[in-house]
Amino acid sequence: MTTFVDRVELHVAAGNGGHGCASVHREKFKPLGGPDGGNGGRGGDVILTVDQSVTTLLDYHHAPHRKATNGKPGEGGNRSGKEGEDLVLPVPDGTVVLDGQGNVLADLVGEGTSFVAAQGGRGGLGNAALASSRRKAPGFALLGEPGDAGDIVLELKTVADVALVGYPSAGKSSLISVMSAAKPKIADYPFTTLVPNLGVVTAGSTVYTVADVPGLIPGASQGKGLGLEFLRHVERCSVLVHVLDTATLESDRDPVSDLDVIEEELRSYGGGLDKRPRVVVLNKIDVPDGRDLAEMVRPDLEERGYRVFEVSAVARTGLKELSFALAELVAKHRARKPKEEATRIVIRPKAVDDAGFTVTREEDGLFRVRGEKPERWVRQTDFNNDEAVGFLADRLNRLGVEAELMKAGARSGDGVAIGPEDNAVVFDWEPTVTAGAEMLGRRGEDHRFEAPRPAAQRRRDRQAERDEAVQEFEDFEPF
Ligand SMILES: Nc1nc2c(ncn2[C@@H]2O[C@H](COP(=O)(O)OP(=O)(O)OP(=O)(O)O)[C@@H](O)[C@H]2O)c(=O)[nH]1
Ligand SMILES: [Mg+2]
């Protein structure tokens, strides 16, 4: 028997960015020809893409660790490192991507729909790109950033138009086997069907898919029987069919109370299933008692507003009428739905921090800096290289981090952490000379010699200066 896997945990890791290169051009008689270290290549992404030819998540069950390739480091002679290759993972139509906490990240429906599950790290800039009029020959380069890595959960929700629900042995699989070419297992014991079956039905000019899910029993919502787990396969369907057994030998059951039980379970499941249009099929009317019972309960069911079909999956009666009625409902639903969405690319949203960064003082006196840029800059820094550390300090200073730390009350020697609690760079704060000097004025300038400016003007000027400086640094970044 083939294993059916409809939920897997997948560990994805994008490629790391390659490090930038610090190199100095050398030529005979021209020993210092300027910096020529190239940039590191970007790491590859991990991308999930719907591929109609894939029908299960089995591959990922067997090999749940997937990694894209790293970017290569930059080289001298201004050679950029090669980019890492994206890793494209084919997934079945109807795959839902969740994070470890169960939040839906993407719902992949339609051939080619893609989701970037892990983004590759940026390559580090080489010293050639870091050179400027003020820093003519940087003796350092930026590190490549690590790629995203983490666990995601893939869940398959079959994309079927019609779902058959009902008690075990009501004849759901039998019905799908005679309405379509599907050949599911059929037997006279409960829970024959352990995984959903799909069949394709053609009725007139309408072609639609029917899913048969494992049987439900009272208390399924509490996990009785096979539970409600498989109902997620029918969440997307447009029509529900109650398959009711008119010939059951269990004395405490009849089609109407069976229907009530299943309805109750659908309600507990939620997910909008209780709002789907539904029809009722009274099956097994080839059995004489079954036919009598069907006749008896029909008015009751119709009174409740259901369209009722009396069929026999074994004798193959009443099937044509049923399949055309379902086709009509499906067609109606399709007409209401917006036109087939074009292939979508879903990118995981990133938090946007308008302020650029925040500084908070924690209970133990530690100052924590959070923000996309400062955190990224820290990751790019080679802390073994003093010049690189100085460059980081400069960047932070120009973004206004030092000023903000001072405002928050940080003193020389206080602990400062940049990054989240579990992954921060912590250091003893030593205000850089420029930061200190900026309080008085920039080096080479002395405000005492200037005509006094109103405080607001001074603040605006300083902000403009800072913006310009940040821009200058940002311009280095080719992303
Ligand atoms: N007489 C008669 N028996 C039927 C009919 N439809 C199904 N059966 C029988 O009912 C039993 C159960 O049929 P299945 O199709 O396996 O039922 P199911 O609803 O898929 O059951 P689960 O997979 O266990 O949920 C089998 O022995 C079938 O042969 C019918 O129309 N008439
Ligand atoms: Mg079955």
Short mmCIF file of C-alpha atoms and ligand atoms in Angstrom, two decimals:
data_model
loop_
_atom_site.label_atom_id
_atom_site.label_comp_id
_atom_site.label_asym_id
_atom_site.label_seq_id
_atom_site.Cartn_x
_atom_site.Cartn_y
_atom_site.Cartn_z
CA MET A 1 0.00 0.00 0.00
CA THR A 2 1.29 3.45 -0.74
CA THR A 3 1.57 5.76 2.22
CA PHE A 4 -0.48 8.88 2.08
CA VAL A 5 1.17 11.84 3.69
CA ASP A 6 -0.79 15.02 4.02
CA ARG A 7 1.11 16.85 6.74
CA VAL A 8 4.85 17.20 7.05
CA GLU A 9 7.25 19.31 8.99
CA LEU A 10 9.96 20.69 6.78
CA HIS A 11 13.23 22.28 7.79
CA VAL A 12 14.24 24.82 5.22
CA ALA A 13 17.47 26.77 5.05
CA ALA A 14 18.25 29.34 2.44
CA GLY A 15 21.82 29.82 1.28
CA ASN A 16 24.14 32.16 3.13
CA GLY A 17 25.47 35.19 1.38
CA GLY A 18 29.13 35.01 0.39
CA HIS A 19 31.55 37.29 2.20
CA GLY A 20 32.89 40.36 0.53
CA CYS A 21 36.57 40.37 -0.31
CA ALA A 22 39.18 42.81 0.95
CA SER A 23 41.94 43.03 -1.58
CA VAL A 24 44.30 45.63 -2.99
CA HIS A 25 45.13 45.81 -6.64
CA ARG A 26 48.80 45.05 -7.32
CA GLU A 27 50.77 45.64 -10.45
CA LYS A 28 54.43 45.81 -11.13
CA PHE A 29 55.66 49.30 -10.26
CA LYS A 30 52.22 50.16 -8.91
CA PRO A 31 52.18 48.46 -5.56
CA LEU A 32 49.01 50.10 -4.27
CA GLY A 33 46.54 50.27 -7.06
CA GLY A 34 43.45 50.73 -4.95
CA PRO A 35 40.93 48.35 -3.43
CA ASP A 36 39.59 45.70 -5.78
CA GLY A 37 37.81 43.18 -3.54
CA GLY A 38 34.57 41.96 -5.11
CA ASN A 39 31.18 41.45 -3.46
CA GLY A 40 29.98 38.11 -2.16
CA GLY A 41 27.17 36.37 -4.02
CA ARG A 42 23.64 36.18 -2.65
CA GLY A 43 22.52 32.91 -1.09
CA GLY A 44 19.82 30.91 -2.88
CA ASP A 45 16.19 31.04 -1.76
CA VAL A 46 14.05 28.05 -0.88
CA ILE A 47 10.89 28.33 -2.98
CA LEU A 48 7.77 26.16 -2.87
CA THR A 49 5.96 25.91 -6.19
CA VAL A 50 2.71 24.17 -7.06
CA ASP A 51 3.28 21.38 -9.55
CA GLN A 52 0.15 19.54 -10.69
CA SER A 53 2.10 16.37 -11.28
CA VAL A 54 2.92 16.12 -7.59
CA THR A 55 0.09 14.65 -5.54
CA THR A 56 1.52 13.94 -2.10
CA LEU A 57 3.97 15.40 0.35
CA LEU A 58 5.65 12.02 0.64
CA ASP A 59 9.03 13.20 -0.65
CA TYR A 60 9.27 15.70 2.15
CA HIS A 61 8.30 13.10 4.69
CA HIS A 62 11.31 11.04 3.63
CA ALA A 63 13.71 13.97 3.31
CA PRO A 64 12.58 16.81 5.53
CA HIS A 65 15.80 18.85 5.47
CA ARG A 66 16.21 21.09 2.46
CA LYS A 67 18.89 23.68 1.88
CA ALA A 68 19.64 26.04 -0.95
CA THR A 69 23.25 26.68 -1.89
CA ASN A 70 25.40 29.43 -0.45
CA GLY A 71 26.68 32.41 -2.36
CA LYS A 72 30.40 32.33 -3.11
CA PRO A 73 32.77 34.90 -1.60
CA GLY A 74 33.95 37.80 -3.68
CA GLU A 75 37.49 37.78 -5.05
CA GLY A 76 40.24 40.19 -5.87
CA GLY A 77 40.26 41.86 -9.24
CA ASN A 78 36.71 43.05 -8.59
CA ARG A 79 35.29 39.59 -9.19
CA SER A 80 31.91 39.09 -7.55
CA GLY A 81 31.14 35.75 -5.97
CA LYS A 82 28.69 33.46 -7.73
CA GLU A 83 25.13 33.59 -6.45
CA GLY A 84 23.72 30.56 -4.66
CA GLU A 85 21.13 28.60 -6.62
CA ASP A 86 17.50 28.79 -5.57
CA LEU A 87 16.09 25.50 -4.40
CA VAL A 88 12.66 25.00 -5.94
CA LEU A 89 10.51 22.43 -4.16
CA PRO A 90 7.48 21.16 -6.06
CA VAL A 91 4.35 20.76 -3.93
CA PRO A 92 0.82 19.51 -4.71
CA ASP A 93 -1.98 21.90 -5.61
CA GLY A 94 -3.72 22.92 -2.40
CA THR A 95 -0.69 22.90 -0.12
CA VAL A 96 -1.00 25.17 2.87
CA VAL A 97 2.18 26.50 4.47
CA LEU A 98 2.18 27.16 8.20
CA ASP A 99 4.79 28.34 10.62
CA GLY A 100 5.74 26.41 13.75
CA GLN A 101 2.97 28.12 15.71
CA GLY A 102 0.29 27.09 13.24
CA ASN A 103 -0.13 30.46 11.56
CA VAL A 104 -0.90 30.23 7.86
CA LEU A 105 1.89 31.75 5.81
CA ALA A 106 0.58 30.86 2.38
CA ASP A 107 -2.13 28.91 0.67
CA LEU A 108 -0.80 27.57 -2.59
CA VAL A 109 -3.52 26.97 -5.16
CA GLY A 110 -2.98 26.88 -8.91
CA GLU A 111 -0.13 25.59 -11.03
CA GLY A 112 3.01 27.64 -10.60
CA THR A 113 1.91 29.48 -7.48
CA SER A 114 5.05 30.03 -5.46
CA PHE A 115 6.11 30.93 -1.97
CA VAL A 116 9.54 31.99 -0.83
CA ALA A 117 9.85 29.89 2.30
CA ALA A 118 13.35 31.08 3.16
CA GLN A 119 15.17 34.02 1.72
CA GLY A 120 18.84 33.78 0.86
CA GLY A 121 21.31 35.97 2.72
CA ARG A 122 22.74 39.01 1.02
CA GLY A 123 26.32 38.87 -0.09
CA GLY A 124 28.77 41.12 1.76
CA LEU A 125 30.22 44.10 -0.01
CA GLY A 126 33.86 43.90 -0.98
CA ASN A 127 36.27 46.65 -0.10
CA ALA A 128 36.06 48.10 -3.60
CA ALA A 129 32.38 48.87 -3.06
CA LEU A 130 33.09 50.25 0.40
CA ALA A 131 35.65 52.77 -0.79
CA SER A 132 34.64 56.39 -0.80
CA SER A 133 36.36 59.73 -0.97
CA ARG A 134 36.76 59.64 2.78
CA ARG A 135 37.72 55.99 3.01
CA LYS A 136 40.00 55.46 0.05
CA ALA A 137 41.32 51.98 0.77
CA PRO A 138 39.21 50.09 3.28
CA GLY A 139 41.13 47.21 4.78
CA PHE A 140 38.01 45.20 5.37
CA ALA A 141 34.91 43.88 3.67
CA LEU A 142 31.42 43.04 4.88
CA LEU A 143 30.40 39.52 5.81
CA GLY A 144 27.68 37.77 3.89
CA GLU A 145 24.46 37.39 5.83
CA PRO A 146 23.13 34.02 6.90
CA GLY A 147 20.11 32.87 4.93
CA ASP A 148 16.72 32.41 6.61
CA ALA A 149 16.36 29.05 8.25
CA GLY A 150 13.51 27.51 10.16
CA ASP A 151 10.75 24.97 10.37
CA ILE A 152 7.58 25.14 8.37
CA VAL A 153 4.64 22.81 8.20
CA LEU A 154 3.05 21.76 4.93
CA GLU A 155 -0.53 20.56 4.92
CA LEU A 156 -2.35 19.26 1.93
CA LYS A 157 -5.94 20.33 1.42
CA THR A 158 -7.26 18.51 -1.56
CA VAL A 159 -8.88 20.77 -4.09
CA ALA A 160 -12.17 19.05 -4.88
CA ASP A 161 -15.49 20.53 -6.01
CA VAL A 162 -17.73 18.06 -4.24
CA ALA A 163 -17.17 16.24 -0.97
CA LEU A 164 -18.97 13.11 0.16
CA VAL A 165 -19.49 12.90 3.90
CA GLY A 166 -21.25 10.34 6.03
CA TYR A 167 -21.03 7.45 8.45
CA PRO A 168 -18.60 4.62 7.77
CA SER A 169 -20.00 2.06 5.34
CA ALA A 170 -22.68 4.44 4.05
CA GLY A 171 -21.32 3.78 0.59
CA LYS A 172 -19.24 6.90 -0.12
CA SER A 173 -16.41 5.02 -1.76
CA SER A 174 -18.87 2.86 -3.67
CA LEU A 175 -20.53 5.99 -4.98
CA ILE A 176 -17.30 7.59 -6.13
CA SER A 177 -16.33 4.34 -7.82
CA VAL A 178 -19.48 4.29 -9.95
CA MET A 179 -19.61 8.03 -10.67
CA SER A 180 -15.98 8.33 -11.71
CA ALA A 181 -13.09 6.19 -12.85
CA ALA A 182 -11.63 6.12 -9.33
CA LYS A 183 -11.23 2.65 -7.85
CA PRO A 184 -11.10 3.07 -4.10
CA LYS A 185 -11.19 0.20 -1.67
CA ILE A 186 -14.74 -0.85 -0.75
CA ALA A 187 -15.63 -3.24 2.04
CA ASP A 188 -18.38 -4.01 4.50
CA TYR A 189 -16.46 -3.00 7.59
CA PRO A 190 -16.22 0.55 8.97
CA PHE A 191 -13.24 2.79 8.23
CA THR A 192 -12.31 1.08 5.01
CA THR A 193 -11.25 4.42 3.66
CA LEU A 194 -8.26 5.71 5.57
CA VAL A 195 -7.17 8.48 3.23
CA PRO A 196 -9.23 10.71 0.96
CA ASN A 197 -10.02 9.45 -2.54
CA LEU A 198 -10.48 11.73 -5.50
CA GLY A 199 -12.56 11.05 -8.59
CA VAL A 200 -13.24 13.07 -11.71
CA VAL A 201 -16.86 13.19 -12.89
CA THR A 202 -18.04 14.33 -16.30
CA ALA A 203 -21.68 15.38 -16.54
CA GLY A 204 -22.60 17.01 -19.83
CA SER A 205 -20.09 19.75 -20.44
CA THR A 206 -19.13 20.10 -16.78
CA VAL A 207 -16.14 18.28 -15.37
CA TYR A 208 -15.70 18.30 -11.63
CA THR A 209 -13.84 16.47 -8.90
CA VAL A 210 -15.37 14.53 -6.04
CA ALA A 211 -13.58 13.66 -2.82
CA ASP A 212 -14.53 10.82 -0.53
CA VAL A 213 -13.24 11.22 2.99
CA PRO A 214 -12.99 8.67 5.80
CA GLY A 215 -16.28 8.06 7.62
CA LEU A 216 -17.44 10.17 10.54
CA ILE A 217 -19.08 8.96 13.72
CA PRO A 218 -20.64 10.75 16.70
CA GLY A 219 -17.88 12.42 18.69
CA ALA A 220 -15.55 12.66 15.70
CA SER A 221 -14.88 16.23 16.76
CA GLN A 222 -13.45 14.81 20.00
CA GLY A 223 -11.26 12.49 18.02
CA LYS A 224 -13.55 9.45 17.93
CA GLY A 225 -13.02 7.12 15.01
CA LEU A 226 -10.59 8.72 12.64
CA GLY A 227 -11.65 12.12 13.92
CA LEU A 228 -12.22 15.20 11.87
CA GLU A 229 -8.66 15.52 10.66
CA PHE A 230 -9.54 14.58 7.12
CA LEU A 231 -12.21 17.21 6.84
CA ARG A 232 -9.55 19.71 5.94
CA HIS A 233 -9.49 17.98 2.59
CA VAL A 234 -13.02 19.05 1.93
CA GLU A 235 -12.71 22.57 3.28
CA ARG A 236 -12.28 23.98 -0.20
CA CYS A 237 -15.14 22.07 -1.80
CA SER A 238 -18.09 24.01 -3.11
CA VAL A 239 -20.78 21.37 -2.47
CA LEU A 240 -21.25 18.83 0.30
CA VAL A 241 -23.10 15.57 -0.23
CA HIS A 242 -24.54 13.73 2.75
CA VAL A 243 -24.40 10.04 1.94
CA LEU A 244 -27.01 8.33 4.13
CA ASP A 245 -27.33 4.59 4.57
CA THR A 246 -30.93 3.42 4.24
CA ALA A 247 -30.05 -0.22 4.87
CA THR A 248 -27.97 -0.12 8.02
CA LEU A 249 -28.54 -2.94 10.45
CA GLU A 250 -27.65 -0.87 13.46
CA SER A 251 -30.88 -0.46 15.38
CA ASP A 252 -30.12 2.97 16.84
CA ARG A 253 -29.56 4.59 13.46
CA ASP A 254 -31.76 5.99 10.72
CA PRO A 255 -31.01 8.42 7.88
CA VAL A 256 -32.44 11.46 9.63
CA SER A 257 -30.58 11.05 12.91
CA ASP A 258 -27.42 10.12 10.97
CA LEU A 259 -27.75 13.42 9.15
CA ASP A 260 -28.12 15.29 12.44
CA VAL A 261 -24.99 13.66 13.83
CA ILE A 262 -22.89 14.52 10.78
CA GLU A 263 -24.22 18.08 10.72
CA GLU A 264 -23.26 18.46 14.36
CA GLU A 265 -19.73 17.25 13.64
CA LEU A 266 -19.41 19.61 10.68
CA ARG A 267 -20.46 22.47 12.91
CA SER A 268 -17.82 21.57 15.49
CA TYR A 269 -15.22 21.43 12.77
CA GLY A 270 -16.03 24.94 11.61
CA GLY A 271 -13.93 26.16 8.71
CA GLY A 272 -17.09 27.34 6.94
CA LEU A 273 -18.14 23.78 6.12
CA ASP A 274 -21.51 24.29 7.78
CA LYS A 275 -22.30 27.01 5.26
CA ARG A 276 -21.66 25.00 2.10
CA PRO A 277 -24.64 24.13 -0.08
CA ARG A 278 -25.47 20.50 0.45
CA VAL A 279 -27.64 17.77 -0.98
CA VAL A 280 -28.77 14.48 0.50
CA VAL A 281 -28.20 11.08 -1.05
CA LEU A 282 -30.21 8.15 0.26
CA ASN A 283 -28.06 5.17 -0.74
CA LYS A 284 -28.68 1.41 -0.97
CA ILE A 285 -32.27 1.62 -2.20
CA ASP A 286 -31.68 -1.67 -4.04
CA VAL A 287 -32.32 -3.26 -0.65
CA PRO A 288 -36.13 -3.51 -0.27
CA ASP A 289 -36.16 -2.25 3.33
CA GLY A 290 -33.87 0.51 2.27
CA ARG A 291 -36.22 1.67 -0.43
CA ASP A 292 -39.13 1.73 2.03
CA LEU A 293 -37.13 3.70 4.56
CA ALA A 294 -36.02 6.15 1.89
CA GLU A 295 -39.62 6.78 0.87
CA MET A 296 -40.48 7.32 4.49
CA VAL A 297 -37.83 9.88 5.37
CA ARG A 298 -37.79 11.75 2.08
CA PRO A 299 -40.60 14.23 2.94
CA ASP A 300 -38.97 15.02 6.27
CA LEU A 301 -35.65 15.80 4.61
CA GLU A 302 -37.25 17.85 1.87
CA GLU A 303 -39.11 19.83 4.44
CA ARG A 304 -35.76 20.78 5.90
CA GLY A 305 -34.86 22.23 2.53
CA TYR A 306 -32.58 19.50 1.19
CA ARG A 307 -32.64 18.23 -2.36
CA VAL A 308 -32.90 14.48 -1.96
CA PHE A 309 -31.60 11.81 -4.35
CA GLU A 310 -32.41 8.15 -3.97
CA VAL A 311 -29.66 6.03 -5.43
CA SER A 312 -28.03 2.65 -5.36
CA ALA A 313 -24.32 2.52 -5.89
CA VAL A 314 -24.50 -1.25 -6.34
CA ALA A 315 -27.42 -1.33 -8.80
CA ARG A 316 -26.24 1.96 -10.32
CA THR A 317 -29.60 3.67 -10.18
CA GLY A 318 -30.29 7.39 -9.73
CA LEU A 319 -26.67 8.25 -10.50
CA LYS A 320 -27.17 10.27 -13.65
CA GLU A 321 -29.66 12.60 -12.02
CA LEU A 322 -27.31 13.07 -9.06
CA SER A 323 -24.22 13.78 -11.16
CA PHE A 324 -26.06 16.37 -13.28
CA ALA A 325 -27.51 18.09 -10.23
CA LEU A 326 -24.03 18.30 -8.70
CA ALA A 327 -22.62 19.63 -11.98
CA GLU A 328 -25.19 22.39 -11.90
CA LEU A 329 -24.29 23.38 -8.34
CA VAL A 330 -20.58 23.31 -9.11
CA ALA A 331 -21.07 25.41 -12.25
CA LYS A 332 -23.09 27.93 -10.28
CA HIS A 333 -20.36 28.16 -7.68
CA ARG A 334 -17.66 28.57 -10.30
CA ALA A 335 -19.58 31.37 -11.99
CA ARG A 336 -19.76 33.26 -8.72
CA LYS A 337 -16.06 32.83 -8.00
CA PRO A 338 -13.72 35.47 -9.38
CA LYS A 339 -11.93 34.45 -12.55
CA GLU A 340 -9.12 31.99 -12.05
CA GLU A 341 -6.43 33.92 -10.27
CA ALA A 342 -3.27 34.45 -12.21
CA THR A 343 -0.25 32.65 -10.86
CA ARG A 344 0.73 34.30 -7.65
CA ILE A 345 4.04 34.66 -6.00
CA VAL A 346 3.70 34.98 -2.27
CA ILE A 347 6.54 36.49 -0.35
CA ARG A 348 6.61 36.28 3.36
CA PRO A 349 5.84 39.73 4.68
CA LYS A 350 8.60 41.37 6.65
CA ALA A 351 7.89 43.66 9.56
CA VAL A 352 8.30 47.26 8.58
CA ASP A 353 9.78 49.51 11.19
CA ASP A 354 9.23 53.11 10.25
CA ALA A 355 11.45 54.56 12.93
CA GLY A 356 14.41 52.56 11.64
CA PHE A 357 15.27 51.36 15.11
CA THR A 358 14.22 51.45 18.74
CA VAL A 359 16.24 51.74 21.92
CA THR A 360 14.81 50.35 25.12
CA ARG A 361 16.25 50.01 28.56
CA GLU A 362 15.64 46.61 30.10
CA GLU A 363 15.17 45.74 33.73
CA ASP A 364 18.73 44.63 34.26
CA GLY A 365 20.02 47.94 32.89
CA LEU A 366 20.90 46.55 29.46
CA PHE A 367 20.08 48.81 26.51
CA ARG A 368 18.54 46.93 23.61
CA VAL A 369 18.63 48.21 20.06
CA ARG A 370 16.18 46.65 17.61
CA GLY A 371 15.78 47.50 13.97
CA GLU A 372 16.26 45.95 10.58
CA LYS A 373 19.31 47.99 9.64
CA PRO A 374 21.31 47.94 12.86
CA GLU A 375 20.74 44.18 13.17
CA ARG A 376 21.77 43.57 9.60
CA TRP A 377 24.85 45.75 9.95
CA VAL A 378 25.95 43.78 12.99
CA ARG A 379 25.60 40.53 11.06
CA GLN A 380 27.75 41.96 8.30
CA THR A 381 30.56 42.91 10.64
CA ASP A 382 33.77 40.97 11.06
CA PHE A 383 34.47 41.67 14.71
CA ASN A 384 38.08 40.55 14.34
CA ASN A 385 38.80 43.52 12.15
CA ASP A 386 39.07 46.84 13.98
CA GLU A 387 38.41 48.80 10.85
CA ALA A 388 35.24 46.85 10.22
CA VAL A 389 34.12 47.48 13.79
CA GLY A 390 34.86 51.17 13.34
CA PHE A 391 32.81 51.16 10.17
CA LEU A 392 29.90 49.60 12.07
CA ALA A 393 30.20 52.25 14.78
CA ASP A 394 30.15 54.93 12.10
CA ARG A 395 27.04 53.48 10.49
CA LEU A 396 25.22 53.20 13.81
CA ASN A 397 26.25 56.68 14.73
CA ARG A 398 25.03 58.14 11.47
CA LEU A 399 21.70 56.40 11.78
CA GLY A 400 21.39 58.15 15.14
CA VAL A 401 21.74 55.06 17.35
CA GLU A 402 24.41 56.60 19.55
CA ALA A 403 22.45 59.80 20.03
CA GLU A 404 19.38 57.76 20.89
CA LEU A 405 21.37 55.70 23.40
CA MET A 406 22.56 58.87 25.07
CA LYS A 407 19.04 60.19 25.19
CA ALA A 408 17.92 56.95 26.80
CA GLY A 409 20.53 57.53 29.52
CA ALA A 410 23.30 55.18 28.41
CA ARG A 411 26.69 55.97 29.89
CA SER A 412 30.12 54.86 28.85
CA GLY A 413 30.59 51.24 29.95
CA ASP A 414 26.88 50.32 29.94
CA GLY A 415 25.86 47.10 28.22
CA VAL A 416 24.25 47.47 24.81
CA ALA A 417 22.66 44.61 22.88
CA ILE A 418 21.81 44.84 19.22
CA GLY A 419 19.30 42.24 18.09
CA PRO A 420 16.63 39.97 19.58
CA GLU A 421 17.05 38.34 22.96
CA ASP A 422 18.18 34.98 21.63
CA ASN A 423 20.51 36.32 18.98
CA ALA A 424 22.10 39.61 19.88
CA VAL A 425 25.54 41.08 19.82
CA VAL A 426 26.26 42.51 23.25
CA PHE A 427 29.08 44.92 23.98
CA ASP A 428 30.13 47.54 26.48
CA TRP A 429 29.23 50.85 25.09
CA GLU A 430 31.98 53.31 24.39
CA PRO A 431 30.62 56.37 22.62
CA THR A 432 32.74 56.84 19.51
CA VAL A 433 34.72 60.02 19.16
CA THR A 434 32.45 61.33 16.46
CA ALA A 435 29.37 60.58 18.50
CA GLY A 436 30.83 62.38 21.45
CA ALA A 437 32.03 65.17 19.27
CA GLU A 438 28.69 65.50 17.61
CA MET A 439 27.27 66.65 20.88
CA LEU A 440 29.60 69.62 20.61
CA GLY A 441 29.74 69.79 16.88
CA ARG A 442 31.39 67.82 14.12
CA ARG A 443 35.10 67.52 14.03
CA GLY A 444 36.66 70.48 12.25
CA GLU A 445 33.72 72.66 13.01
CA ASP A 446 33.06 74.66 16.05
CA HIS A 447 29.64 76.07 16.61
CA ARG A 448 31.06 78.79 18.82
CA PHE A 449 32.40 80.49 15.71
CA GLU A 450 29.08 80.44 13.98
CA ALA A 451 26.22 82.78 14.21
CA PRO A 452 23.85 81.16 16.66
CA ARG A 453 21.09 79.18 15.01
CA PRO A 454 17.73 78.59 16.62
CA ALA A 455 17.58 75.16 18.27
CA ALA A 456 14.91 73.88 15.91
CA GLN A 457 16.95 74.90 12.90
CA ARG A 458 19.99 73.21 14.34
CA ARG A 459 18.02 70.03 14.88
CA ARG A 460 16.73 70.13 11.33
CA ASP A 461 20.22 70.73 9.94
CA ARG A 462 21.63 67.88 11.94
CA GLN A 463 18.84 65.59 10.79
CA ALA A 464 19.44 66.56 7.16
CA GLU A 465 23.12 65.90 7.59
CA ARG A 466 22.38 62.54 9.10
CA ASP A 467 19.94 61.60 6.34
CA GLU A 468 22.54 62.47 3.78
CA ALA A 469 25.14 60.37 5.51
CA VAL A 470 22.85 57.41 5.82
CA GLN A 471 22.00 57.75 2.16
CA GLU A 472 25.69 57.69 1.37
CA PHE A 473 26.04 54.37 3.13
CA GLU A 474 22.87 53.00 1.66
CA ASP A 475 24.16 53.78 -1.79
CA PHE A 476 26.84 51.18 -1.28
CA GLU A 477 24.26 48.50 -0.97
CA PRO A 478 23.39 47.05 -4.32
CA PHE A 479 20.12 45.57 -3.06
N1 LIG B 1 -26.72 -3.15 -1.16
C1 LIG B 1 -25.92 -2.13 -1.31
N2 LIG B 1 -24.74 -2.12 -0.68
C2 LIG B 1 -23.96 -1.06 -0.86
C3 LIG B 1 -24.33 0.05 -1.66
N3 LIG B 1 -23.34 0.94 -1.63
C4 LIG B 1 -22.37 0.40 -0.85
N4 LIG B 1 -22.75 -0.78 -0.39
C5 LIG B 1 -21.95 -1.68 0.49
O1 LIG B 1 -21.69 -1.03 1.72
C6 LIG B 1 -20.42 -1.40 2.23
C7 LIG B 1 -19.61 -0.15 2.50
O2 LIG B 1 -19.34 0.53 1.31
P1 LIG B 1 -18.20 1.58 1.15
O3 LIG B 1 -18.36 2.22 -0.17
O4 LIG B 1 -16.90 0.97 1.48
O5 LIG B 1 -18.61 2.59 2.30
P2 LIG B 1 -17.87 3.92 2.79
O6 LIG B 1 -18.91 4.91 3.08
O7 LIG B 1 -16.84 4.30 1.82
O8 LIG B 1 -17.23 3.40 4.16
P3 LIG B 1 -15.93 3.93 4.92
O9 LIG B 1 -14.84 4.02 3.91
O10 LIG B 1 -15.66 2.90 5.94
O11 LIG B 1 -16.30 5.24 5.52
C8 LIG B 1 -19.79 -2.28 1.14
O12 LIG B 1 -19.94 -3.61 1.51
C9 LIG B 1 -20.60 -1.96 -0.07
O13 LIG B 1 -20.62 -3.03 -0.99
C10 LIG B 1 -25.61 -0.01 -2.31
O14 LIG B 1 -26.03 0.90 -3.03
N5 LIG B 1 -26.35 -1.09 -2.08
MG MG B 2 -14.90 4.42 2.00
#
